Amino acid sequence: MRQAGIIAAAGVVALTEMVDRLADDHANACHFADGLAEIPGIVVAPETVETNIIFFGVQDGEGRIDVAANAALTQAAAQAGALFSGGDDGRIRAITHYGIEQADVDRALAVVRRVVV
């Protein structure tokens, strides 16, 4: 690997400067999951959030995840500035990370409320 130092530098920064951020990212993820749980029609299990990753979805009339509605929510949210991706099981995946603050999480929740309701 010719550029191993560049790759190693990212690892060094992660281990020396970003470890304390993990608690912030987890708190933001929990805040997002708790906020999602308050939105009618959203399926999320806040108690399962253990990292900075949240899985959620739009509920259909029978209480199952509506994959088509998830795709529509993801697209509408992206147009409003909140980026989510699809999980492997049809749910939507949101991730908090460096650069995402609680105010950003609140804006993302507002976007989801606006799109779903």
mmCIF file with all atom_site columns, C-alpha atoms in Angstrom:
data_model
loop_
_atom_site.group_PDB
_atom_site.id
_atom_site.type_symbol
_atom_site.label_atom_id
_atom_site.label_alt_id
_atom_site.label_comp_id
_atom_site.label_asym_id
_atom_site.label_entity_id
_atom_site.label_seq_id
_atom_site.pdbx_PDB_ins_code
_atom_site.Cartn_x
_atom_site.Cartn_y
_atom_site.Cartn_z
_atom_site.occupancy
_atom_site.B_iso_or_equiv
_atom_site.pdbx_formal_charge
_atom_site.auth_seq_id
_atom_site.auth_comp_id
_atom_site.auth_asym_id
_atom_site.auth_atom_id
_atom_site.pdbx_PDB_model_num
ATOM 1   C CA . MET A 1 1   ? 0.000   0.000  0.000  1.00 0.00 ? 1   MET A CA 1
ATOM 2   C CA . ARG A 1 2   ? 1.608   3.136  -1.209 1.00 0.00 ? 2   ARG A CA 1
ATOM 3   C CA . GLN A 1 3   ? -0.568  5.531  0.825  1.00 0.00 ? 3   GLN A CA 1
ATOM 4   C CA . ALA A 1 4   ? -0.740  3.560  4.068  1.00 0.00 ? 4   ALA A CA 1
ATOM 5   C CA . GLY A 1 5   ? 0.185   6.638  6.111  1.00 0.00 ? 5   GLY A CA 1
ATOM 6   C CA . ILE A 1 6   ? -2.924  8.486  4.964  1.00 0.00 ? 6   ILE A CA 1
ATOM 7   C CA . ILE A 1 7   ? -5.146  5.583  5.932  1.00 0.00 ? 7   ILE A CA 1
ATOM 8   C CA . ALA A 1 8   ? -3.331  5.172  9.242  1.00 0.00 ? 8   ALA A CA 1
ATOM 9   C CA . ALA A 1 9   ? -3.741  8.886  10.017 1.00 0.00 ? 9   ALA A CA 1
ATOM 10  C CA . ALA A 1 10  ? -7.525  8.536  9.963  1.00 0.00 ? 10  ALA A CA 1
ATOM 11  C CA . GLY A 1 11  ? -7.275  5.657  12.434 1.00 0.00 ? 11  GLY A CA 1
ATOM 12  C CA . VAL A 1 12  ? -4.986  7.637  14.734 1.00 0.00 ? 12  VAL A CA 1
ATOM 13  C CA . VAL A 1 13  ? -7.403  10.592 14.773 1.00 0.00 ? 13  VAL A CA 1
ATOM 14  C CA . ALA A 1 14  ? -10.331 8.247  15.464 1.00 0.00 ? 14  ALA A CA 1
ATOM 15  C CA . LEU A 1 15  ? -8.553  6.632  18.411 1.00 0.00 ? 15  LEU A CA 1
ATOM 16  C CA . THR A 1 16  ? -7.070  9.777  19.915 1.00 0.00 ? 16  THR A CA 1
ATOM 17  C CA . GLU A 1 17  ? -9.672  12.469 19.267 1.00 0.00 ? 17  GLU A CA 1
ATOM 18  C CA . MET A 1 18  ? -13.022 10.861 18.506 1.00 0.00 ? 18  MET A CA 1
ATOM 19  C CA . VAL A 1 19  ? -13.500 8.309  21.298 1.00 0.00 ? 19  VAL A CA 1
ATOM 20  C CA . ASP A 1 20  ? -15.142 10.903 23.538 1.00 0.00 ? 20  ASP A CA 1
ATOM 21  C CA . ARG A 1 21  ? -17.535 11.738 20.693 1.00 0.00 ? 21  ARG A CA 1
ATOM 22  C CA . LEU A 1 22  ? -19.019 8.245  20.827 1.00 0.00 ? 22  LEU A CA 1
ATOM 23  C CA . ALA A 1 23  ? -21.089 9.121  23.896 1.00 0.00 ? 23  ALA A CA 1
ATOM 24  C CA . ASP A 1 24  ? -22.442 12.221 22.123 1.00 0.00 ? 24  ASP A CA 1
ATOM 25  C CA . ASP A 1 25  ? -23.297 10.216 19.023 1.00 0.00 ? 25  ASP A CA 1
ATOM 26  C CA . HIS A 1 26  ? -25.098 7.592  21.117 1.00 0.00 ? 26  HIS A CA 1
ATOM 27  C CA . ALA A 1 27  ? -27.039 10.279 23.025 1.00 0.00 ? 27  ALA A CA 1
ATOM 28  C CA . ASN A 1 28  ? -28.096 11.854 19.726 1.00 0.00 ? 28  ASN A CA 1
ATOM 29  C CA . ALA A 1 29  ? -29.159 8.450  18.399 1.00 0.00 ? 29  ALA A CA 1
ATOM 30  C CA . CYS A 1 30  ? -31.259 7.815  21.513 1.00 0.00 ? 30  CYS A CA 1
ATOM 31  C CA . HIS A 1 31  ? -32.797 11.292 21.233 1.00 0.00 ? 31  HIS A CA 1
ATOM 32  C CA . PHE A 1 32  ? -33.683 10.613 17.597 1.00 0.00 ? 32  PHE A CA 1
ATOM 33  C CA . ALA A 1 33  ? -35.208 7.206  18.381 1.00 0.00 ? 33  ALA A CA 1
ATOM 34  C CA . ASP A 1 34  ? -37.234 8.632  21.265 1.00 0.00 ? 34  ASP A CA 1
ATOM 35  C CA . GLY A 1 35  ? -38.510 11.416 19.007 1.00 0.00 ? 35  GLY A CA 1
ATOM 36  C CA . LEU A 1 36  ? -39.406 8.958  16.258 1.00 0.00 ? 36  LEU A CA 1
ATOM 37  C CA . ALA A 1 37  ? -41.365 6.859  18.763 1.00 0.00 ? 37  ALA A CA 1
ATOM 38  C CA . GLU A 1 38  ? -43.655 9.841  19.329 1.00 0.00 ? 38  GLU A CA 1
ATOM 39  C CA . ILE A 1 39  ? -44.578 10.140 15.629 1.00 0.00 ? 39  ILE A CA 1
ATOM 40  C CA . PRO A 1 40  ? -47.761 8.237  14.713 1.00 0.00 ? 40  PRO A CA 1
ATOM 41  C CA . GLY A 1 41  ? -47.147 5.704  11.971 1.00 0.00 ? 41  GLY A CA 1
ATOM 42  C CA . ILE A 1 42  ? -43.442 5.259  12.702 1.00 0.00 ? 42  ILE A CA 1
ATOM 43  C CA . VAL A 1 43  ? -42.176 1.927  13.966 1.00 0.00 ? 43  VAL A CA 1
ATOM 44  C CA . VAL A 1 44  ? -39.025 2.160  16.079 1.00 0.00 ? 44  VAL A CA 1
ATOM 45  C CA . ALA A 1 45  ? -37.714 0.425  19.189 1.00 0.00 ? 45  ALA A CA 1
ATOM 46  C CA . PRO A 1 46  ? -35.752 3.065  21.139 1.00 0.00 ? 46  PRO A CA 1
ATOM 47  C CA . GLU A 1 47  ? -34.661 0.500  23.717 1.00 0.00 ? 47  GLU A CA 1
ATOM 48  C CA . THR A 1 48  ? -32.667 -1.344 21.043 1.00 0.00 ? 48  THR A CA 1
ATOM 49  C CA . VAL A 1 49  ? -30.409 1.625  20.216 1.00 0.00 ? 49  VAL A CA 1
ATOM 50  C CA . GLU A 1 50  ? -26.968 0.602  21.456 1.00 0.00 ? 50  GLU A CA 1
ATOM 51  C CA . THR A 1 51  ? -24.694 2.583  19.144 1.00 0.00 ? 51  THR A CA 1
ATOM 52  C CA . ASN A 1 52  ? -25.138 5.516  16.792 1.00 0.00 ? 52  ASN A CA 1
ATOM 53  C CA . ILE A 1 53  ? -27.386 3.606  14.381 1.00 0.00 ? 53  ILE A CA 1
ATOM 54  C CA . ILE A 1 54  ? -31.181 3.792  14.415 1.00 0.00 ? 54  ILE A CA 1
ATOM 55  C CA . PHE A 1 55  ? -33.487 1.566  12.388 1.00 0.00 ? 55  PHE A CA 1
ATOM 56  C CA . PHE A 1 56  ? -37.080 2.634  11.863 1.00 0.00 ? 56  PHE A CA 1
ATOM 57  C CA . GLY A 1 57  ? -39.865 2.487  9.339  1.00 0.00 ? 57  GLY A CA 1
ATOM 58  C CA . VAL A 1 58  ? -43.319 3.550  8.303  1.00 0.00 ? 58  VAL A CA 1
ATOM 59  C CA . GLN A 1 59  ? -46.076 1.264  9.490  1.00 0.00 ? 59  GLN A CA 1
ATOM 60  C CA . ASP A 1 60  ? -48.734 0.002  7.096  1.00 0.00 ? 60  ASP A CA 1
ATOM 61  C CA . GLY A 1 61  ? -52.377 -0.540 8.067  1.00 0.00 ? 61  GLY A CA 1
ATOM 62  C CA . GLU A 1 62  ? -51.595 -3.985 9.469  1.00 0.00 ? 62  GLU A CA 1
ATOM 63  C CA . GLY A 1 63  ? -48.686 -2.898 11.676 1.00 0.00 ? 63  GLY A CA 1
ATOM 64  C CA . ARG A 1 64  ? -45.922 -4.092 9.343  1.00 0.00 ? 64  ARG A CA 1
ATOM 65  C CA . ILE A 1 65  ? -43.131 -2.095 7.757  1.00 0.00 ? 65  ILE A CA 1
ATOM 66  C CA . ASP A 1 66  ? -44.292 -0.498 4.494  1.00 0.00 ? 66  ASP A CA 1
ATOM 67  C CA . VAL A 1 67  ? -41.237 -0.649 2.207  1.00 0.00 ? 67  VAL A CA 1
ATOM 68  C CA . ALA A 1 68  ? -42.785 1.629  -0.430 1.00 0.00 ? 68  ALA A CA 1
ATOM 69  C CA . ALA A 1 69  ? -43.668 4.243  2.204  1.00 0.00 ? 69  ALA A CA 1
ATOM 70  C CA . ASN A 1 70  ? -40.118 3.978  3.571  1.00 0.00 ? 70  ASN A CA 1
ATOM 71  C CA . ALA A 1 71  ? -38.716 4.735  0.124  1.00 0.00 ? 71  ALA A CA 1
ATOM 72  C CA . ALA A 1 72  ? -41.056 7.707  -0.221 1.00 0.00 ? 72  ALA A CA 1
ATOM 73  C CA . LEU A 1 73  ? -40.096 9.003  3.234  1.00 0.00 ? 73  LEU A CA 1
ATOM 74  C CA . THR A 1 74  ? -36.383 8.624  2.488  1.00 0.00 ? 74  THR A CA 1
ATOM 75  C CA . GLN A 1 75  ? -36.746 10.512 -0.789 1.00 0.00 ? 75  GLN A CA 1
ATOM 76  C CA . ALA A 1 76  ? -38.888 13.315 0.664  1.00 0.00 ? 76  ALA A CA 1
ATOM 77  C CA . ALA A 1 77  ? -36.565 13.655 3.663  1.00 0.00 ? 77  ALA A CA 1
ATOM 78  C CA . ALA A 1 78  ? -33.548 13.916 1.353  1.00 0.00 ? 78  ALA A CA 1
ATOM 79  C CA . GLN A 1 79  ? -35.233 16.755 -0.529 1.00 0.00 ? 79  GLN A CA 1
ATOM 80  C CA . ALA A 1 80  ? -35.737 18.482 2.841  1.00 0.00 ? 80  ALA A CA 1
ATOM 81  C CA . GLY A 1 81  ? -32.089 17.961 3.834  1.00 0.00 ? 81  GLY A CA 1
ATOM 82  C CA . ALA A 1 82  ? -32.300 14.887 6.103  1.00 0.00 ? 82  ALA A CA 1
ATOM 83  C CA . LEU A 1 83  ? -30.394 11.940 4.652  1.00 0.00 ? 83  LEU A CA 1
ATOM 84  C CA . PHE A 1 84  ? -31.336 8.366  5.544  1.00 0.00 ? 84  PHE A CA 1
ATOM 85  C CA . SER A 1 85  ? -30.554 5.089  3.840  1.00 0.00 ? 85  SER A CA 1
ATOM 86  C CA . GLY A 1 86  ? -32.302 1.782  3.487  1.00 0.00 ? 86  GLY A CA 1
ATOM 87  C CA . GLY A 1 87  ? -31.504 -1.091 5.779  1.00 0.00 ? 87  GLY A CA 1
ATOM 88  C CA . ASP A 1 88  ? -31.170 -4.631 4.481  1.00 0.00 ? 88  ASP A CA 1
ATOM 89  C CA . ASP A 1 89  ? -34.502 -5.665 5.997  1.00 0.00 ? 89  ASP A CA 1
ATOM 90  C CA . GLY A 1 90  ? -36.594 -2.885 4.480  1.00 0.00 ? 90  GLY A CA 1
ATOM 91  C CA . ARG A 1 91  ? -36.318 -0.490 7.392  1.00 0.00 ? 91  ARG A CA 1
ATOM 92  C CA . ILE A 1 92  ? -34.767 2.973  7.182  1.00 0.00 ? 92  ILE A CA 1
ATOM 93  C CA . ARG A 1 93  ? -31.333 3.497  8.715  1.00 0.00 ? 93  ARG A CA 1
ATOM 94  C CA . ALA A 1 94  ? -30.181 6.741  10.315 1.00 0.00 ? 94  ALA A CA 1
ATOM 95  C CA . ILE A 1 95  ? -26.699 7.262  11.705 1.00 0.00 ? 95  ILE A CA 1
ATOM 96  C CA . THR A 1 96  ? -25.406 9.991  13.994 1.00 0.00 ? 96  THR A CA 1
ATOM 97  C CA . HIS A 1 97  ? -21.743 10.936 13.750 1.00 0.00 ? 97  HIS A CA 1
ATOM 98  C CA . TYR A 1 98  ? -19.214 13.726 14.085 1.00 0.00 ? 98  TYR A CA 1
ATOM 99  C CA . GLY A 1 99  ? -20.762 16.921 12.820 1.00 0.00 ? 99  GLY A CA 1
ATOM 100 C CA . ILE A 1 100 ? -24.304 15.930 13.838 1.00 0.00 ? 100 ILE A CA 1
ATOM 101 C CA . GLU A 1 101 ? -25.497 17.852 16.881 1.00 0.00 ? 101 GLU A CA 1
ATOM 102 C CA . GLN A 1 102 ? -28.765 17.679 18.817 1.00 0.00 ? 102 GLN A CA 1
ATOM 103 C CA . ALA A 1 103 ? -30.154 20.622 16.829 1.00 0.00 ? 103 ALA A CA 1
ATOM 104 C CA . ASP A 1 104 ? -29.561 18.595 13.646 1.00 0.00 ? 104 ASP A CA 1
ATOM 105 C CA . VAL A 1 105 ? -31.406 15.648 15.177 1.00 0.00 ? 105 VAL A CA 1
ATOM 106 C CA . ASP A 1 106 ? -34.319 17.932 16.056 1.00 0.00 ? 106 ASP A CA 1
ATOM 107 C CA . ARG A 1 107 ? -34.423 19.217 12.462 1.00 0.00 ? 107 ARG A CA 1
ATOM 108 C CA . ALA A 1 108 ? -34.421 15.633 11.145 1.00 0.00 ? 108 ALA A CA 1
ATOM 109 C CA . LEU A 1 109 ? -37.303 14.773 13.483 1.00 0.00 ? 109 LEU A CA 1
ATOM 110 C CA . ALA A 1 110 ? -39.226 17.803 12.212 1.00 0.00 ? 110 ALA A CA 1
ATOM 111 C CA . VAL A 1 111 ? -38.656 16.626 8.643  1.00 0.00 ? 111 VAL A CA 1
ATOM 112 C CA . VAL A 1 112 ? -39.922 13.119 9.428  1.00 0.00 ? 112 VAL A CA 1
ATOM 113 C CA . ARG A 1 113 ? -43.000 14.560 11.192 1.00 0.00 ? 113 ARG A CA 1
ATOM 114 C CA . ARG A 1 114 ? -43.742 16.798 8.210  1.00 0.00 ? 114 ARG A CA 1
ATOM 115 C CA . VAL A 1 115 ? -43.290 13.967 5.692  1.00 0.00 ? 115 VAL A CA 1
ATOM 116 C CA . VAL A 1 116 ? -45.252 11.304 7.588  1.00 0.00 ? 116 VAL A CA 1
ATOM 117 C CA . VAL A 1 117 ? -48.179 13.389 8.787  1.00 0.00 ? 117 VAL A CA 1
#
